[in-house]
Short mmCIF file of C-alpha atoms and ligand atoms in Angstrom, two decimals:
data_model
loop_
_atom_site.label_atom_id
_atom_site.label_comp_id
_atom_site.label_asym_id
_atom_site.label_seq_id
_atom_site.Cartn_x
_atom_site.Cartn_y
_atom_site.Cartn_z
CA MET A 1 0.43 -0.25 -0.45
CA THR A 2 1.82 3.67 -1.23
CA ASP A 3 0.83 5.95 1.52
CA THR A 4 0.28 9.36 -1.43
CA ARG A 5 -3.29 7.42 -2.36
CA GLU A 6 -6.50 7.48 -0.04
CA VAL A 7 -7.28 4.58 1.45
CA ALA A 8 -11.07 3.22 1.39
CA LEU A 9 -12.42 0.57 4.13
CA VAL A 10 -15.59 -1.62 3.27
CA THR A 11 -17.66 -4.43 6.00
CA GLY A 12 -19.93 -7.19 5.08
CA ALA A 13 -17.90 -7.00 1.25
CA ALA A 14 -17.84 -10.39 0.52
CA ARG A 15 -20.72 -9.64 -1.25
CA GLY A 16 -23.76 -7.81 -2.31
CA ILE A 17 -23.91 -3.91 -1.94
CA GLY A 18 -20.60 -3.85 0.22
CA LEU A 19 -19.00 -6.14 -2.99
CA ALA A 20 -20.76 -3.93 -5.30
CA THR A 21 -18.96 -0.54 -3.13
CA VAL A 22 -15.42 -2.34 -3.34
CA ARG A 23 -15.58 -2.39 -7.01
CA ARG A 24 -17.61 1.45 -7.15
CA LEU A 25 -13.95 2.20 -4.81
CA LEU A 26 -11.25 1.11 -6.67
CA GLU A 27 -12.94 2.81 -10.00
CA ASP A 28 -12.67 5.57 -8.31
CA GLY A 29 -9.12 5.55 -7.68
CA PHE A 30 -9.45 4.47 -3.83
CA HIS A 31 -6.57 1.53 -2.13
CA VAL A 32 -9.30 -0.71 -0.67
CA VAL A 33 -9.11 -3.12 2.24
CA MET A 34 -12.66 -5.44 2.48
CA VAL A 35 -13.05 -7.05 5.57
CA ASP A 36 -16.18 -9.99 6.34
CA GLN A 37 -16.55 -12.62 8.99
CA ASN A 38 -17.35 -14.78 6.57
CA ALA A 39 -13.47 -15.37 5.16
CA GLN A 40 -14.57 -18.23 2.66
CA ALA A 41 -16.30 -15.79 0.95
CA LEU A 42 -14.26 -12.86 1.83
CA GLU A 43 -11.52 -14.92 -0.05
CA ALA A 44 -13.16 -15.62 -3.16
CA SER A 45 -14.28 -12.30 -3.59
CA ALA A 46 -11.39 -10.86 -3.38
CA ALA A 47 -9.51 -13.16 -5.70
CA THR A 48 -12.00 -11.63 -8.91
CA LEU A 49 -10.94 -8.40 -7.82
CA ARG A 50 -6.90 -9.00 -7.39
CA ASP A 51 -7.33 -10.10 -11.18
CA THR A 52 -7.66 -7.05 -12.38
CA SER A 53 -5.97 -4.51 -9.75
CA ASN A 54 -3.61 -4.54 -7.34
CA LEU A 55 -5.25 -2.38 -5.10
CA VAL A 56 -7.12 -4.28 -2.88
CA GLU A 57 -6.71 -6.16 0.55
CA HIS A 58 -9.34 -8.33 2.49
CA HIS A 59 -9.48 -9.15 6.15
CA ALA A 60 -11.69 -12.01 8.11
CA LEU A 61 -13.21 -10.50 11.36
CA SER A 62 -16.28 -9.38 13.00
CA ILE A 63 -17.04 -5.88 13.13
CA THR A 64 -18.68 -6.48 17.23
CA ASP A 65 -14.47 -7.72 17.29
CA ARG A 66 -12.90 -4.72 19.13
CA ALA A 67 -9.97 -6.06 19.12
CA ALA A 68 -8.96 -7.78 15.65
CA VAL A 69 -11.03 -4.19 14.23
CA SER A 70 -8.66 -1.95 16.67
CA ALA A 71 -5.78 -4.23 15.10
CA LEU A 72 -6.56 -4.13 11.89
CA ILE A 73 -6.82 -0.40 11.53
CA GLY A 74 -4.08 0.70 13.62
CA SER A 75 -1.91 -1.93 11.31
CA LEU A 76 -3.82 0.26 8.22
CA PRO A 77 -0.65 3.61 6.82
CA ARG A 78 -3.87 5.56 7.06
CA LEU A 79 -7.74 6.04 6.39
CA ASP A 80 -8.96 8.29 4.31
CA VAL A 81 -13.08 6.72 4.08
CA LEU A 82 -15.45 4.16 6.16
CA VAL A 83 -18.56 2.14 4.41
CA ASN A 84 -19.64 1.01 8.09
CA ASN A 85 -22.52 -1.66 5.67
CA ALA A 86 -21.58 -5.58 7.35
CA ALA A 87 -25.73 -6.30 9.19
CA ILE A 88 -27.65 -9.19 9.54
CA PHE A 89 -31.51 -9.65 8.66
CA TRP A 90 -33.94 -10.55 11.47
CA ASP A 91 -37.72 -11.36 9.66
CA GLY A 92 -40.07 -12.60 12.62
CA LYS A 93 -43.51 -10.91 13.58
CA PHE A 94 -43.68 -8.56 16.42
CA ASP A 95 -46.17 -10.65 18.21
CA THR A 96 -43.52 -13.75 18.72
CA ALA A 97 -40.09 -11.68 18.62
CA THR A 98 -37.45 -12.97 21.38
CA ASP A 99 -35.72 -10.70 24.00
CA ASP A 100 -32.94 -12.86 21.99
CA ASP A 101 -33.70 -11.64 18.86
CA TYR A 102 -33.17 -7.91 19.61
CA ARG A 103 -29.97 -8.07 21.76
CA ARG A 104 -28.58 -9.92 18.51
CA MET A 105 -29.59 -6.87 16.01
CA TYR A 106 -28.19 -4.20 17.95
CA GLU A 107 -25.05 -6.34 18.88
CA VAL A 108 -24.04 -6.93 14.90
CA ASN A 109 -25.92 -3.97 13.16
CA VAL A 110 -25.52 -1.15 16.32
CA VAL A 111 -22.58 -2.07 18.05
CA GLY A 112 -20.43 -3.72 15.55
CA THR A 113 -20.78 -0.81 13.08
CA PHE A 114 -20.55 1.27 16.58
CA ILE A 115 -17.03 -0.10 17.01
CA VAL A 116 -15.68 -0.05 13.19
CA ALA A 117 -16.24 3.70 13.07
CA GLN A 118 -14.88 4.54 16.48
CA GLU A 119 -11.89 2.83 15.15
CA ALA A 120 -11.59 4.91 12.40
CA ALA A 121 -12.49 8.21 13.86
CA ARG A 122 -9.87 7.19 15.67
CA VAL A 123 -6.78 7.95 13.62
CA MET A 124 -8.67 9.30 10.48
CA GLN A 125 -7.03 13.11 9.64
CA ARG A 126 -9.57 16.20 8.42
CA GLY A 127 -11.49 15.35 5.73
CA GLY A 128 -12.20 11.74 6.67
CA ARG A 129 -15.88 10.74 5.47
CA ILE A 130 -17.94 7.40 7.83
CA ILE A 131 -20.48 6.14 5.41
CA ASN A 132 -23.26 3.80 7.58
CA ILE A 133 -25.27 1.80 5.67
CA ALA A 134 -28.90 1.79 7.81
CA SER A 135 -32.45 0.76 5.32
CA ARG A 136 -35.30 2.85 4.42
CA ALA A 137 -36.78 0.56 6.39
CA TYR A 138 -36.38 2.47 9.47
CA LEU A 139 -40.04 5.20 8.46
CA ALA A 140 -41.28 1.40 8.62
CA GLY A 141 -42.05 -2.52 7.30
CA TYR A 142 -44.05 -5.03 7.61
CA ALA A 143 -42.65 -8.32 10.09
CA HIS A 144 -39.27 -7.06 10.62
CA SER A 145 -39.39 -4.99 14.09
CA ALA A 146 -35.76 -6.22 15.11
CA TYR A 147 -33.76 -4.90 12.05
CA ILE A 148 -35.73 -2.05 11.57
CA THR A 149 -35.06 -0.94 15.28
CA SER A 150 -31.54 -1.57 14.72
CA LYS A 151 -31.34 0.49 11.38
CA ALA A 152 -33.04 3.41 13.34
CA GLY A 153 -30.57 3.07 15.98
CA VAL A 154 -27.50 3.08 12.43
CA LEU A 155 -29.47 6.60 12.04
CA GLY A 156 -29.10 7.80 15.57
CA LEU A 157 -25.57 6.88 15.48
CA THR A 158 -25.15 8.29 12.29
CA ARG A 159 -26.13 12.07 13.58
CA SER A 160 -24.72 11.93 16.50
CA MET A 161 -21.66 10.79 15.70
CA ALA A 162 -21.88 13.58 12.88
CA MET A 163 -22.39 16.38 15.87
CA ASP A 164 -19.78 14.84 17.61
CA LEU A 165 -16.50 14.63 15.06
CA ALA A 166 -17.56 17.47 13.17
CA GLU A 167 -15.11 19.12 14.88
CA ARG A 168 -12.32 17.49 13.78
CA GLY A 169 -13.51 17.42 10.29
CA ILE A 170 -14.66 14.38 9.72
CA LEU A 171 -18.08 13.87 7.97
CA VAL A 172 -20.44 11.26 9.19
CA ASN A 173 -23.65 10.30 6.46
CA ALA A 174 -25.69 7.09 6.35
CA ILE A 175 -27.91 5.82 2.97
CA ALA A 176 -31.01 3.93 3.62
CA PRO A 177 -31.22 1.60 0.53
CA GLY A 178 -34.86 0.05 -0.25
CA LEU A 179 -35.36 -3.17 -2.35
CA ILE A 180 -32.42 -4.17 -4.24
CA GLU A 181 -31.33 -7.57 -5.76
CA THR A 182 -29.36 -9.67 -3.09
CA GLU A 183 -29.41 -13.33 -2.02
CA MET A 184 -31.93 -12.01 -0.14
CA PHE A 185 -34.46 -10.70 -2.75
CA ARG A 186 -33.28 -13.86 -5.00
CA SER A 187 -34.02 -16.41 -2.34
CA LEU A 188 -38.33 -14.90 -2.17
CA THR A 189 -40.42 -16.61 -4.54
CA PRO A 190 -41.75 -15.16 -8.07
CA GLU A 191 -44.81 -13.88 -6.60
CA ARG A 192 -43.86 -12.69 -3.36
CA GLN A 193 -41.34 -10.18 -5.89
CA GLN A 194 -43.64 -9.22 -7.67
CA GLU A 195 -45.75 -8.00 -5.36
CA LEU A 196 -43.20 -6.21 -3.65
CA ILE A 197 -41.94 -4.52 -7.04
CA ALA A 198 -45.60 -3.26 -8.06
CA LYS A 199 -44.83 -1.36 -4.69
CA GLN A 200 -42.30 0.18 -5.96
CA PRO A 201 -43.60 4.40 -7.73
CA THR A 202 -40.18 2.93 -10.18
CA LYS A 203 -41.45 -0.62 -10.55
CA THR A 204 -38.45 -1.35 -10.31
CA VAL A 205 -35.83 -3.45 -7.62
CA GLY A 206 -32.88 -1.61 -7.18
CA GLN A 207 -28.93 -3.02 -7.80
CA PRO A 208 -25.82 -3.55 -5.46
CA GLU A 209 -24.61 -0.69 -8.23
CA ASP A 210 -27.32 1.93 -7.71
CA ILE A 211 -26.50 1.93 -3.80
CA ALA A 212 -22.51 2.16 -4.44
CA ASN A 213 -22.99 4.69 -6.60
CA GLY A 214 -24.64 6.56 -3.70
CA ILE A 215 -21.82 5.73 -1.58
CA ALA A 216 -19.34 7.23 -4.10
CA PHE A 217 -20.96 10.21 -3.59
CA PHE A 218 -20.21 10.82 0.30
CA ALA A 219 -16.87 8.52 0.03
CA SER A 220 -15.61 11.14 -2.86
CA PRO A 221 -13.04 13.86 -1.39
CA ARG A 222 -14.88 16.20 -3.29
CA THR A 223 -18.01 16.18 -1.32
CA ARG A 224 -17.03 18.51 1.59
CA ASN A 225 -19.82 20.08 3.27
CA VAL A 226 -22.40 17.66 3.99
CA THR A 227 -22.70 15.79 7.06
CA GLY A 228 -25.42 13.97 9.48
CA GLN A 229 -27.57 13.49 6.26
CA ILE A 230 -29.76 10.05 5.24
CA LEU A 231 -30.18 9.46 1.47
CA THR A 232 -32.18 6.96 0.09
CA LEU A 233 -32.16 4.98 -2.67
CA ASP A 234 -35.20 2.86 -2.61
CA GLY A 235 -37.17 4.30 -6.08
CA GLY A 236 -39.66 6.59 -4.40
CA ARG A 237 -41.30 3.70 -2.00
CA SER A 238 -40.58 5.68 1.04
CA MET A 239 -42.71 8.10 -0.48
CA GLY A 240 -45.55 5.59 -0.33
CA ILE A 241 -46.95 2.97 -2.27
CA ALA A 242 -47.94 3.72 -6.19
CA VAL A 243 -50.99 2.04 -7.66
CA TYR A 244 -50.93 2.54 -11.16
N1 NAD B 1 -30.62 -5.92 0.16
C1 NAD B 1 -31.18 -5.22 0.68
O1 NAD B 1 -32.31 -4.70 -0.36
C2 NAD B 1 -30.91 -4.07 1.12
C3 NAD B 1 -32.18 -3.54 1.88
C4 NAD B 1 -31.65 -2.16 2.56
C5 NAD B 1 -30.30 -2.65 3.64
N2 NAD B 1 -29.85 -2.83 3.07
C6 NAD B 1 -28.48 -3.13 4.19
O2 NAD B 1 -27.43 -2.50 3.29
C7 NAD B 1 -26.59 -3.57 3.68
C8 NAD B 1 -25.66 -4.84 2.94
O3 NAD B 1 -26.70 -5.47 2.41
P1 NAD B 1 -26.79 -7.02 1.45
O4 NAD B 1 -28.18 -7.38 0.92
O5 NAD B 1 -25.06 -6.57 0.44
O6 NAD B 1 -26.09 -7.85 2.03
P2 NAD B 1 -25.56 -9.39 2.23
O7 NAD B 1 -26.79 -9.94 3.38
O8 NAD B 1 -25.77 -9.81 1.31
O9 NAD B 1 -24.46 -9.45 2.72
C9 NAD B 1 -23.47 -8.95 3.94
C10 NAD B 1 -22.56 -9.56 4.11
O10 NAD B 1 -22.47 -9.27 5.94
C11 NAD B 1 -21.48 -9.38 5.92
N3 NAD B 1 -21.50 -9.53 7.80
C12 NAD B 1 -22.45 -9.96 8.61
N4 NAD B 1 -21.96 -9.85 9.75
C13 NAD B 1 -21.16 -9.74 9.55
C14 NAD B 1 -20.08 -9.05 11.23
N5 NAD B 1 -20.62 -9.22 12.37
N6 NAD B 1 -18.97 -9.24 10.83
C15 NAD B 1 -18.28 -8.88 9.46
N7 NAD B 1 -19.23 -8.77 8.68
C16 NAD B 1 -20.44 -9.40 8.33
C17 NAD B 1 -21.95 -11.28 6.13
O11 NAD B 1 -20.84 -12.28 5.60
C18 NAD B 1 -21.98 -11.01 4.47
O12 NAD B 1 -21.01 -11.15 3.59
C19 NAD B 1 -26.90 -4.25 5.36
O13 NAD B 1 -26.40 -3.19 6.23
C20 NAD B 1 -28.31 -3.72 4.70
O14 NAD B 1 -29.17 -4.20 6.45
C21 NAD B 1 -29.87 -3.99 2.59
#
């Protein structure tokens, strides 16, 4: 790694939105540090990228492991951008949710996001950019209350970090993706997929690259005067359901 090129760290980088973001940030000229707890998937994804770029490295760890996160970030010669993307999903009705469901969501999606952000902020210089990935579902969504609660937490974290880190010149923003075509969407029946698409004002399902594009905006060194904001990329679904 050279110490002149900007460095971006992406969590949950083995697949989906994280992997699309790694590709985009490589295109944009960053040295990219990929992090994921799934060592096998991470290695396989990193191998495909190394064919086209020598600007990528990967590290298998959990974002909830403070010591491992701290050791990795401490070993980097510089850190300019953090994309805090790793998260887990929970599907279930409020009536039957358990304390453990809520604790697990909070542990990964909120505490894990906090740990990586805090370790990153400790080493970032003025001009550092942190991008937390939330979800449009923070507004509301049927039958995944524990996940929604954790993503609302990510937005609270984003805005409070933006306030606290402003005096050090570090910008903190969030992306709220809507319906995106990843493993989870593809695992639904074709009928359920069509039902969800029908509710979208645009009648489309977003691609991971659409989210990576929004992330690239906040990650760009040219984006200097924006902090504490939520960019919702959801085919207009946050406006309501479109019937036409
Ligand atoms: N896909 C969607 O439709 C959608 C919609 C709204 C928000 N989001 C959010 O976007 C982000 C990415 O979503 P995705 O669909 O690409 O997810 P995904 O499940 O395809 O990928 C998530 C990655 O994070 C990793 N991960 C999970 N827990 C981890 C941990 N503790 N430490 C390190 N890595 C961990 C997983 O191994 C996986 O590779 C998530 O924050 C998700 O909540 C996704």
